[in-house]
GROMACS .gro file of C-alpha atoms in nm:
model
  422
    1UNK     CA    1   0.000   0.000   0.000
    2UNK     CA    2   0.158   0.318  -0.119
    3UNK     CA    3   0.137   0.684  -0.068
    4UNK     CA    4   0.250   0.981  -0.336
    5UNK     CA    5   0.286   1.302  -0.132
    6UNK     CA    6   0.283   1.621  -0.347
    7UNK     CA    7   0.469   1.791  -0.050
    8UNK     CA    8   0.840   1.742  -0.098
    9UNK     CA    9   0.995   1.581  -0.370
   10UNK     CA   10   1.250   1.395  -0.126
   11UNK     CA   11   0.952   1.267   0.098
   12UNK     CA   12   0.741   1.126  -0.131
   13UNK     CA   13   0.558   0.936   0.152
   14UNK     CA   14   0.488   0.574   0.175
   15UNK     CA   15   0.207   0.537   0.393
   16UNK     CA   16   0.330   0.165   0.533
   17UNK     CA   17   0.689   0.100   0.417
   18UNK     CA   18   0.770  -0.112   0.130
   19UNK     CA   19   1.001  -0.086  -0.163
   20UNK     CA   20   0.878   0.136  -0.465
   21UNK     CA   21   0.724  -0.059  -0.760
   22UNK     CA   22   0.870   0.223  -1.047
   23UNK     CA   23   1.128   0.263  -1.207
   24UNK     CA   24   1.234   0.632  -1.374
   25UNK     CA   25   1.512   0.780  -1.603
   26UNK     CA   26   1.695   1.083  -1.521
   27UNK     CA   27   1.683   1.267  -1.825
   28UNK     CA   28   1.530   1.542  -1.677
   29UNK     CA   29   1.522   1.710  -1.296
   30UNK     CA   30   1.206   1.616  -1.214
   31UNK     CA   31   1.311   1.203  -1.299
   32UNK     CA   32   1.634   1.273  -1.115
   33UNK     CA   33   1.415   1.337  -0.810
   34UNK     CA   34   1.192   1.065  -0.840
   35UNK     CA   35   1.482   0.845  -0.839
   36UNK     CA   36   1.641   1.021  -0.561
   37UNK     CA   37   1.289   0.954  -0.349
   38UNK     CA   38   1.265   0.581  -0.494
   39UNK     CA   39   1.691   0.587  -0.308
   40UNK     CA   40   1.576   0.746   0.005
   41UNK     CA   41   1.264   0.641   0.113
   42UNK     CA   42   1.397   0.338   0.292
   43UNK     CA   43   1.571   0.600   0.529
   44UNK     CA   44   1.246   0.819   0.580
   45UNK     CA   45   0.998   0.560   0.641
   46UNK     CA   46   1.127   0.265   0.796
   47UNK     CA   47   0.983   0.272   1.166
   48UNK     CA   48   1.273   0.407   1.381
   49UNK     CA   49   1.272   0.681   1.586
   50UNK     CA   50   1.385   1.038   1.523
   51UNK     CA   51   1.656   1.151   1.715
   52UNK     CA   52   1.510   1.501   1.815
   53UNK     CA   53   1.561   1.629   2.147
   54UNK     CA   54   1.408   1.980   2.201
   55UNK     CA   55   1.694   2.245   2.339
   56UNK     CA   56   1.590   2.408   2.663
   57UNK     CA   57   1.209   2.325   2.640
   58UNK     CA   58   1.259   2.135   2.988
   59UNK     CA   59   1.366   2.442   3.128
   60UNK     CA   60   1.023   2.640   3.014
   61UNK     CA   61   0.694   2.661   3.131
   62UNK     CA   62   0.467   2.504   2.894
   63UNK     CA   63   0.281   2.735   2.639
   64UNK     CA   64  -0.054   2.615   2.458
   65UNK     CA   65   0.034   2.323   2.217
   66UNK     CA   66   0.253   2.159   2.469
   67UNK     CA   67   0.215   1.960   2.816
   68UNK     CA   68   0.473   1.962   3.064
   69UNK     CA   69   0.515   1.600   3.231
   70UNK     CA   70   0.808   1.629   3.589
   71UNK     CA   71   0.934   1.945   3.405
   72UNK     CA   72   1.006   1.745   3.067
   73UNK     CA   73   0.847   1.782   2.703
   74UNK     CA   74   0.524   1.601   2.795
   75UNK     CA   75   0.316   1.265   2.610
   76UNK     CA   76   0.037   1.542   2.432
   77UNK     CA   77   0.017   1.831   2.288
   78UNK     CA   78  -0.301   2.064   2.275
   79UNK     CA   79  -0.402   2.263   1.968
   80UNK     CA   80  -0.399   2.544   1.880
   81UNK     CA   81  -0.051   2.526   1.877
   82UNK     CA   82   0.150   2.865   1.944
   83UNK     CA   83   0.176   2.936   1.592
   84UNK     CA   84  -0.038   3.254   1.420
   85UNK     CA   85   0.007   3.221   1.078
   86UNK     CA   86  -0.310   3.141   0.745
   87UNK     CA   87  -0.201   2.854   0.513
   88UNK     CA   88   0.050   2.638   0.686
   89UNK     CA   89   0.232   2.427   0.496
   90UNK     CA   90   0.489   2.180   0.611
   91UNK     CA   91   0.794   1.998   0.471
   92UNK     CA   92   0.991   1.756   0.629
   93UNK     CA   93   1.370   1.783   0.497
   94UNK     CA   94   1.646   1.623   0.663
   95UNK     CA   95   1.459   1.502   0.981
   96UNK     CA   96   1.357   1.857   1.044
   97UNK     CA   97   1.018   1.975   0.964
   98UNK     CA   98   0.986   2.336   0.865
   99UNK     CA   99   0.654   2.501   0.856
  100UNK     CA  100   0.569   2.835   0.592
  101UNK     CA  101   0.261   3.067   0.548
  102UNK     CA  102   0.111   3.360   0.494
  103UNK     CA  103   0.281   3.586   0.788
  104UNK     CA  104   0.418   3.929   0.620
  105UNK     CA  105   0.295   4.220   0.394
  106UNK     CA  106   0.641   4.174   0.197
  107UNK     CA  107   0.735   3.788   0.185
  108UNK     CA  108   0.718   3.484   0.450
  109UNK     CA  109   0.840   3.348   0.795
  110UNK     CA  110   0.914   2.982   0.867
  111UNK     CA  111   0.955   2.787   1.161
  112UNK     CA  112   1.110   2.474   1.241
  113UNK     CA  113   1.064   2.208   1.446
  114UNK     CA  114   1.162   1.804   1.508
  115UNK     CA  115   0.804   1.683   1.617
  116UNK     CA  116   0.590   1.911   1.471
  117UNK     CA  117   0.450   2.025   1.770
  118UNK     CA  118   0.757   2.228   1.917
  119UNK     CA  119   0.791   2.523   1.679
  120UNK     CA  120   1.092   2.796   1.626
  121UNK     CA  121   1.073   3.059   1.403
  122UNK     CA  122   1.361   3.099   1.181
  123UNK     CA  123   1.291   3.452   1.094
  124UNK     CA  124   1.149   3.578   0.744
  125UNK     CA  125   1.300   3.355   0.450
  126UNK     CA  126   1.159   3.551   0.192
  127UNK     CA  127   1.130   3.915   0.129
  128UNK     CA  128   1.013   4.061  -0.228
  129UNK     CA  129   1.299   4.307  -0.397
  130UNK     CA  130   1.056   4.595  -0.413
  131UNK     CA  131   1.242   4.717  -0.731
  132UNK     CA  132   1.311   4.381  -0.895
  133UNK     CA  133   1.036   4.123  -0.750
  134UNK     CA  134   0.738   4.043  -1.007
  135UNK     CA  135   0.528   4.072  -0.722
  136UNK     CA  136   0.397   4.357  -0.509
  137UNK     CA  137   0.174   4.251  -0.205
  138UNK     CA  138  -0.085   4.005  -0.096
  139UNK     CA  139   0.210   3.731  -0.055
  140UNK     CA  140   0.019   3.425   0.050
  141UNK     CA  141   0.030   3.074   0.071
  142UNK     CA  142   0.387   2.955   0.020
  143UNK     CA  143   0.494   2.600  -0.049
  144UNK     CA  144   0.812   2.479  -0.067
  145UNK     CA  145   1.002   2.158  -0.233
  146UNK     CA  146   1.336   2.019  -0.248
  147UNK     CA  147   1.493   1.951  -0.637
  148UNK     CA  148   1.855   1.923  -0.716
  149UNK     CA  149   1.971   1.992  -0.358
  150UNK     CA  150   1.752   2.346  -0.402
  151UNK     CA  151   1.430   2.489  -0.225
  152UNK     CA  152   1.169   2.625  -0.459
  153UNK     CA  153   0.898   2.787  -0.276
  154UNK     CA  154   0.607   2.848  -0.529
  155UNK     CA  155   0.344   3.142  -0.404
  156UNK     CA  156   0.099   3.397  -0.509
  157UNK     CA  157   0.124   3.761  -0.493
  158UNK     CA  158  -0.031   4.053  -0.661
  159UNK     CA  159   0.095   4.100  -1.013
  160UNK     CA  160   0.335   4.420  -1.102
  161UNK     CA  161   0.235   4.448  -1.456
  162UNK     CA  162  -0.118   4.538  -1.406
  163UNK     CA  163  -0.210   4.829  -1.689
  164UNK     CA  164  -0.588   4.771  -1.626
  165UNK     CA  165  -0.556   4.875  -1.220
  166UNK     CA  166  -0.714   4.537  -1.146
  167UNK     CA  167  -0.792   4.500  -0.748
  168UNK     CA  168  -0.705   4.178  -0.806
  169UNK     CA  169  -0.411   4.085  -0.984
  170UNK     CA  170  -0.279   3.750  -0.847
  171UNK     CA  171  -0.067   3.586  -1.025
  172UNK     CA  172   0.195   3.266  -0.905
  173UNK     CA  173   0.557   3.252  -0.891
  174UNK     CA  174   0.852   3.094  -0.762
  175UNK     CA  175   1.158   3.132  -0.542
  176UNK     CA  176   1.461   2.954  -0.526
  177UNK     CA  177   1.704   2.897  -0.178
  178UNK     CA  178   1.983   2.650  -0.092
  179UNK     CA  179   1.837   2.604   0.245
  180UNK     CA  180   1.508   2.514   0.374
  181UNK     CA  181   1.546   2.815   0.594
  182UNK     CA  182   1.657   3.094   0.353
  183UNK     CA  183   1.673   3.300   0.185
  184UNK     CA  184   1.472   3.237  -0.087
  185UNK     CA  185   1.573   3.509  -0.413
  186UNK     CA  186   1.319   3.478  -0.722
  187UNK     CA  187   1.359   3.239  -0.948
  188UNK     CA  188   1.196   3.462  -1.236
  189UNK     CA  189   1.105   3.849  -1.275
  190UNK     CA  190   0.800   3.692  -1.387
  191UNK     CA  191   0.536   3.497  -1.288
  192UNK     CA  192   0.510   3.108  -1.342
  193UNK     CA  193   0.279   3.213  -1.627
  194UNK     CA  194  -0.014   3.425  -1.703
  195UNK     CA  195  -0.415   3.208  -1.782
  196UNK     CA  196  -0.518   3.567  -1.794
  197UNK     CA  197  -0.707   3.622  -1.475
  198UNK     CA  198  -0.610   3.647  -1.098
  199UNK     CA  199  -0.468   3.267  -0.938
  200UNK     CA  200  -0.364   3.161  -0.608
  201UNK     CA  201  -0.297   2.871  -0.382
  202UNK     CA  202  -0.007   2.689  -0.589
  203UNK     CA  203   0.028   2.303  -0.458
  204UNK     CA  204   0.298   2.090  -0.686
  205UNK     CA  205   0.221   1.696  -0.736
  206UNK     CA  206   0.509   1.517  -0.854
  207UNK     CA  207   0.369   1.175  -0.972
  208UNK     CA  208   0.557   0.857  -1.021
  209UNK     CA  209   0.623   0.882  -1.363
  210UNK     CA  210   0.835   1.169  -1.318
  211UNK     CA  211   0.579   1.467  -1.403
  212UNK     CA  212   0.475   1.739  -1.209
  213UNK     CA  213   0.149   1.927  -1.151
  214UNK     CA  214   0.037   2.248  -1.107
  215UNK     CA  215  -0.298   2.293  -0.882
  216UNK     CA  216  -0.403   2.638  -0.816
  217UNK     CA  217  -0.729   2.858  -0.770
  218UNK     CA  218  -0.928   3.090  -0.983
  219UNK     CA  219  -1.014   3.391  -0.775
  220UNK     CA  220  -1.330   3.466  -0.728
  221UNK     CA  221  -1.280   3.842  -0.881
  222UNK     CA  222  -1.492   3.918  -1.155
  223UNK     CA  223  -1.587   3.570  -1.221
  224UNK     CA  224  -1.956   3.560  -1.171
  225UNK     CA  225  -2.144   3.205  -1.247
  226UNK     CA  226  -2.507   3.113  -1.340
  227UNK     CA  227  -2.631   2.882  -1.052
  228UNK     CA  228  -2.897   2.754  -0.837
  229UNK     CA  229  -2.743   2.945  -0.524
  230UNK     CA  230  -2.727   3.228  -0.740
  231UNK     CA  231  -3.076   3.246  -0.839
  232UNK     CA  232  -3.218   3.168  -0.500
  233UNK     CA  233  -2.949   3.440  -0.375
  234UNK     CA  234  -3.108   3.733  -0.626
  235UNK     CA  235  -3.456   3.626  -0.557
  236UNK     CA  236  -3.414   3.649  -0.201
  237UNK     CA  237  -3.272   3.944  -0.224
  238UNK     CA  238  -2.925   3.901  -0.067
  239UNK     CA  239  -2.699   3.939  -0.377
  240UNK     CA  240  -2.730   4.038  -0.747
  241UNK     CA  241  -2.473   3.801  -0.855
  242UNK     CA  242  -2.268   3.522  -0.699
  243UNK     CA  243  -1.889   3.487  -0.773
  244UNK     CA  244  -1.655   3.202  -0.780
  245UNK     CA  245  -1.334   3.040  -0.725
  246UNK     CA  246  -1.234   2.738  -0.922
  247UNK     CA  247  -0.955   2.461  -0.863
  248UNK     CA  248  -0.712   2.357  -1.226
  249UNK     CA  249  -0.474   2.158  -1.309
  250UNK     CA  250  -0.173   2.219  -1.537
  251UNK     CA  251   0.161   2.021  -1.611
  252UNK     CA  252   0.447   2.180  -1.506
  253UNK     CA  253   0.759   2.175  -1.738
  254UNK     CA  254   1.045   1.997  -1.562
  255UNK     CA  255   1.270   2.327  -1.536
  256UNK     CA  256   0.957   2.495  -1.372
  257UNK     CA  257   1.001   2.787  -1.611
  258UNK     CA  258   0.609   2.768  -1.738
  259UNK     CA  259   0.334   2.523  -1.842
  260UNK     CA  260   0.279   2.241  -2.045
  261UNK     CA  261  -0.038   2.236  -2.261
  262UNK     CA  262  -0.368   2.451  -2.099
  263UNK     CA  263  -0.524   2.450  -1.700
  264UNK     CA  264  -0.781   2.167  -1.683
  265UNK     CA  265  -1.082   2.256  -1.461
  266UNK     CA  266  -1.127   2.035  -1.201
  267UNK     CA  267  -1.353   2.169  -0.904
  268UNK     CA  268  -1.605   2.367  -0.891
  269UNK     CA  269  -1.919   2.478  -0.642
  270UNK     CA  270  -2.223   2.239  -0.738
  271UNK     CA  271  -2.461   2.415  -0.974
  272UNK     CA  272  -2.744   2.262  -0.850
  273UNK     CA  273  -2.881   2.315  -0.528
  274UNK     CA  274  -2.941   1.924  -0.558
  275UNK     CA  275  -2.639   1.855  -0.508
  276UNK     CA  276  -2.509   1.730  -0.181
  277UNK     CA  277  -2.218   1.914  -0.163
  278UNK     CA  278  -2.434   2.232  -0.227
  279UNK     CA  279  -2.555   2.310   0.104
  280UNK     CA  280  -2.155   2.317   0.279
  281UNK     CA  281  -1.996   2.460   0.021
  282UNK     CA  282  -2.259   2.733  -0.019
  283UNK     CA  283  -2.253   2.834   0.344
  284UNK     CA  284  -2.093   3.195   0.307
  285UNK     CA  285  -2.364   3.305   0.037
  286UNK     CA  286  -2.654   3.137   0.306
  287UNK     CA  287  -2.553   3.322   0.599
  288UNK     CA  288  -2.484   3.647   0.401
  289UNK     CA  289  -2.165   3.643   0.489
  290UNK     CA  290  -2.004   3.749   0.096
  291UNK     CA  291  -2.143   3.709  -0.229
  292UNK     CA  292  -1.914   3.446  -0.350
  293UNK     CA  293  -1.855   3.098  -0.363
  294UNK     CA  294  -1.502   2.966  -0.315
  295UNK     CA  295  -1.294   2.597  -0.418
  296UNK     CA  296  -0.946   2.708  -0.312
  297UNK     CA  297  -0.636   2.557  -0.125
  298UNK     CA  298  -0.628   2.271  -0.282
  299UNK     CA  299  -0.377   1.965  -0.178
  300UNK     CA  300  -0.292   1.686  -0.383
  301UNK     CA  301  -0.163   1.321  -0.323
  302UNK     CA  302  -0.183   0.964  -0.424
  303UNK     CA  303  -0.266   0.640  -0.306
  304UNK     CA  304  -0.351   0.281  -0.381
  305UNK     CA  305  -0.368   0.390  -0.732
  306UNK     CA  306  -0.634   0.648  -0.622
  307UNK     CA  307  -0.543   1.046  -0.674
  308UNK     CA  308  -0.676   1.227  -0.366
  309UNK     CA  309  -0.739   1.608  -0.387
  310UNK     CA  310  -0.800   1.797  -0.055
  311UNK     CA  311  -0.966   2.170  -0.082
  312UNK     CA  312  -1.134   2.417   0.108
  313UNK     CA  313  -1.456   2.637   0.058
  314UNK     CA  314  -1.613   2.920   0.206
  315UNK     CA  315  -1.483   3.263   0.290
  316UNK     CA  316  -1.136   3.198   0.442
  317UNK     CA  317  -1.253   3.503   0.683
  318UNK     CA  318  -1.527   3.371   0.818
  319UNK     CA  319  -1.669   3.094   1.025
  320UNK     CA  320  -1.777   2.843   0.794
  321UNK     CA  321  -1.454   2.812   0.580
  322UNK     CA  322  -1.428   2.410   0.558
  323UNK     CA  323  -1.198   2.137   0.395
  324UNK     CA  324  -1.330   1.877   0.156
  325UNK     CA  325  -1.210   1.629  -0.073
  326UNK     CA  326  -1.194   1.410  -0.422
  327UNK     CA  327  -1.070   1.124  -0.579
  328UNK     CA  328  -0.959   1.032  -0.931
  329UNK     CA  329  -0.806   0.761  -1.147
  330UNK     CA  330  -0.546   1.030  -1.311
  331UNK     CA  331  -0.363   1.363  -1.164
  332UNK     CA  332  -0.600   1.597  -1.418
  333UNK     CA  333  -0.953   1.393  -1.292
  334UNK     CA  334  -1.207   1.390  -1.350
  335UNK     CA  335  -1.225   1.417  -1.011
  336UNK     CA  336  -1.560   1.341  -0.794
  337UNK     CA  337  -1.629   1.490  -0.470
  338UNK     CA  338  -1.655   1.288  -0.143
  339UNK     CA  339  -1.994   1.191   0.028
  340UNK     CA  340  -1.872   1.258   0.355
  341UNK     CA  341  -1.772   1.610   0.291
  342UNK     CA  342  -1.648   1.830   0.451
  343UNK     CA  343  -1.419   1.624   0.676
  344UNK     CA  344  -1.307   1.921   0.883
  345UNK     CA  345  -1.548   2.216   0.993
  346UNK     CA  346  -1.632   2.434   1.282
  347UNK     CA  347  -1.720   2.279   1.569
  348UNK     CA  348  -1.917   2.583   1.738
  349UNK     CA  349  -2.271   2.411   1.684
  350UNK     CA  350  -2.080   2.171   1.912
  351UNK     CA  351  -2.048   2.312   2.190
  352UNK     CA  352  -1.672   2.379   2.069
  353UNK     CA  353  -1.479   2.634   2.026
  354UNK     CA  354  -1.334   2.633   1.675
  355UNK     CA  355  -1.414   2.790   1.346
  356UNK     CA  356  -1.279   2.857   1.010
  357UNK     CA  357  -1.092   2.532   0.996
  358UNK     CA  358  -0.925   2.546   0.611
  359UNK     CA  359  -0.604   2.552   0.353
  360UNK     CA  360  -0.449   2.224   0.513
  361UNK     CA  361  -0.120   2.035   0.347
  362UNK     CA  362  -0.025   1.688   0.508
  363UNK     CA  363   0.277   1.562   0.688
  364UNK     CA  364   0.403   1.216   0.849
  365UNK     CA  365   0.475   1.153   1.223
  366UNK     CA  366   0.883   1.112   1.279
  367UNK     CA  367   0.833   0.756   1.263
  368UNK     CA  368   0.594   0.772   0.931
  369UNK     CA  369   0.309   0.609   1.085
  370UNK     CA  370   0.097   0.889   1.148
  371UNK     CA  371  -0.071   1.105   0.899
  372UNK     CA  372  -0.140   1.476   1.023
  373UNK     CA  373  -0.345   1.728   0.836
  374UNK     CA  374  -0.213   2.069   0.935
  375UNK     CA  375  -0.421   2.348   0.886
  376UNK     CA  376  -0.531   2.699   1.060
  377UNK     CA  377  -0.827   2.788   1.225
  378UNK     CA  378  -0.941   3.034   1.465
  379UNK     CA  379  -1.091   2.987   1.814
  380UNK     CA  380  -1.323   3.212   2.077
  381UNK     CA  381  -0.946   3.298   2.229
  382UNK     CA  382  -0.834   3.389   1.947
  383UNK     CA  383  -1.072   3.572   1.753
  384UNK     CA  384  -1.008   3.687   1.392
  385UNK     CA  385  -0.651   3.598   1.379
  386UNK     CA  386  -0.520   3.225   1.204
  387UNK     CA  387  -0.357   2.952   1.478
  388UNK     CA  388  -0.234   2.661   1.340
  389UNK     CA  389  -0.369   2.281   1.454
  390UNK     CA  390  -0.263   1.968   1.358
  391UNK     CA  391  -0.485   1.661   1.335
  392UNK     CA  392  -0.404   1.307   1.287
  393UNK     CA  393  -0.606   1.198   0.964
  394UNK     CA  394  -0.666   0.867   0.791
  395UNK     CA  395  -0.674   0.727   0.425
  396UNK     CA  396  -0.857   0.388   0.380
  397UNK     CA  397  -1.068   0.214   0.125
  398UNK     CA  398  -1.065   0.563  -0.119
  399UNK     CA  399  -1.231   0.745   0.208
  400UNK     CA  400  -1.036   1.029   0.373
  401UNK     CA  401  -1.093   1.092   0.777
  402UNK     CA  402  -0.964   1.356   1.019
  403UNK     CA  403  -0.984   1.324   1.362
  404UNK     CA  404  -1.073   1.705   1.408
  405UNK     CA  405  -1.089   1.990   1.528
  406UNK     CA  406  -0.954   1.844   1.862
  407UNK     CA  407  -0.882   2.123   2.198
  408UNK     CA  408  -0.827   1.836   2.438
  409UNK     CA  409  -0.491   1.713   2.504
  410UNK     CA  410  -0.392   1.481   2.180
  411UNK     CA  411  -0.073   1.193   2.202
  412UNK     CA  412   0.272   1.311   2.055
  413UNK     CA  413   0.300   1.211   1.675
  414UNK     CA  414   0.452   0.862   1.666
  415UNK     CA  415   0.819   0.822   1.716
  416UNK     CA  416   0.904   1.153   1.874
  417UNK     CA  417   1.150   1.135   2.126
  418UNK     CA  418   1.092   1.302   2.437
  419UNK     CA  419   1.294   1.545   2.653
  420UNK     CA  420   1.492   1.379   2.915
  421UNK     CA  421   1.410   1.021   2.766
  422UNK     CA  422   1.562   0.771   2.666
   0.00000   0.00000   0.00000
């Protein structure tokens, strides 16, 4: 049983370990790193335990996200952890996870940590060259991979060559770093390339043939769609017109310097009302929060032969932003949505505490035997601004689960080593 991570081309997760059943030139970059994954997987998922001991935690009080056991790291942690960042994305290089989002008006701050509970910030990794940079604010979303011993970090940002004064101008690009931890310098003055209206959200897929993907979102700007939400919504009175944010695909060329053939659509709100997925994914037009409709943050991997696509809807802003999934036989679908959608909401109807749960990626336990879905969210604490959680998650039978949004004291992700143990 096998599992294709689109998070890091050196941790191209297997889910239980076993040897890969592919075999791949290296003709090109993106081959070279599929062999270099097929080479190194053994070492990243074989179930022994990562040497990590935290520096000076035992000498700390605990903060929230961490337990303190006789003045030692503790068994569980406790989410939210002390994190505030929107779209956290984490890759796990060199037994070291590192953690990036949307933090700054000009670029992005990572953190680091060996459990992926414990976090330290590593300072900002990426600031834009306000003469040079292709990009000019609204920096969101970063995610970054490992190819030829480099870090590209592929994000969005608003556009510099904007002649029509466009409010929103997002376009994707990518910068480049020798270390996981900065700096990252663009790779291009230019964005990845132009479909001619505003995209965000970049998440990479390399699949075991040695091809990569490009997933990103549509923006909602100016992109008004015919549907039964929309009609209700006019009728009603609420809004004249409902916008909406769309998920593609698109190959990537293997020196990322642009696309291969045209962006294939891939998810979209339902159109009818009908529809089960309708009512959850509709929620921000239904309780008047925004006249738009939103497929966004989208996360790809594979397994079993099955391609699994995570993504969120909803107003990222408000309460009822919420993660969903589909499946497909091929990385450019068709893809069809889950029937248990949305696997992670609020809980606040509940009698919890948590709301706006949304833009997860996906990371392994030290030992590889744990899944986690790591996403932000915000709580009654912590108001308006983004925390981060993490959530163990399953994959079984072509169903995704995620065992959140959990408050309560959670166990360690397997094979950390504790503080003071042995």
């Amino acid at each position: 049983m096998h599992l294709y991570i689109c998070y890091n081309y050196t941790f191209i997760a297997q889910y239980f370990y076993q040897s890969m059943p592919y075999k791949v030139s290296i003709q090109s970059p993106l081959r070279q790193i599929s062999q270099n994954c097929k080479t190194k997987l053994s070492a990243c998922y074989k179930p022994t335990l990562l040497l990590a001991f935290l520096f000076g935690l035992s000498c700390r009080q605990p903060t929230n996200g961490q337990q303190a056991t006789n003045g030692k790291t503790g068994v569980t942690y406790t989410n939210p952890l002390p994190v505030k960042l929107g779209d956290p994305y984490v890759l796990h290089a060199d037994s070291t996870y590192y953690m990036y989002g949307t933090s700054a008006s000009n670029g992005f701050f990572a953190y680091k940590s060996t459990d992926m509970v414990n976090w330290k910030s590593v300072g900002q990794v990426y600031t834009c060259d306000t003469a040079k940079s292709w990009g000019t604010s609204a920096f969101w979303a970063p995610e970054v991979y490992k190819a030829n011993s480099k870090y590209y970090m592929f994000y969005s940002a608003q556009w510099r060559d904007n002649p029509t004064h466009e409010l929103e101008n997002f376009r994707i690009g990518i910068a480049v770093s020798n270390s996981p931890e900065g700096p990252f310098v663009d790779f291009s003055d230019k964005p990845v390339f132009d479909p001619g209206y505003p995209i965000i959200d970049a998440d990479v897929f390399f699949n075991s043939d040695g091809r990569a993907y490009l997933y990103f979102s549509r923006c909602c700007y100016k992109h008004a769609v015919e549907s039964d939400v929309a009609k209700m919504a006019k009728q009603k009175g609420w809004y004249n017109e409902i916008e909406e944010s769309w998920v593609y695909g698109v190959e990537l060329k293997p020196d990322f310097s642009g696309v291969i053939g045209q962006p294939v659509l891939l998810l979209r709100p339902p159109v009818a009302i009908t529809d089960k997925q309708a009512e959850w994914e509709s929620r921000s037009v239904t309780a008047h929060e925004v006249n738009r409709r939103w497929t966004e943050g989208s996360v790809t991997f594979k397994k079993d032969d099955i391609y699994y696509i995570m993504y969120s809807a909803n107003n990222f802003a408000g309460q009822n932003y919420a993660v969903g999934y589909a499946t497909a036989k091929s990385p450019l679908g068709p893809f069809k949505k889950a029937a248990n959608n949305p696997v992670l909401e609020k809980n606040i109807a509940k009698g919890g505490t948590v709301s706006g749960t949304g833009h997860n990626s996906i990371s392994f336990s030290p030992d590889g035997k744990e899944m986690f879905c790591i996403y932000h969210a915000r709580t009654t604490a912590t108001g308006d601004e983004r925390v981060v959680f993490i959530d163990r998650m399953a994959v079984k039978n072509g169903k995704i689960t995620v065992d959140g949004p959990t408050t309560t004291p959670q166990p360690m992700p397997s094979g950390t080593i504790l503080s003071g143990k042995k």
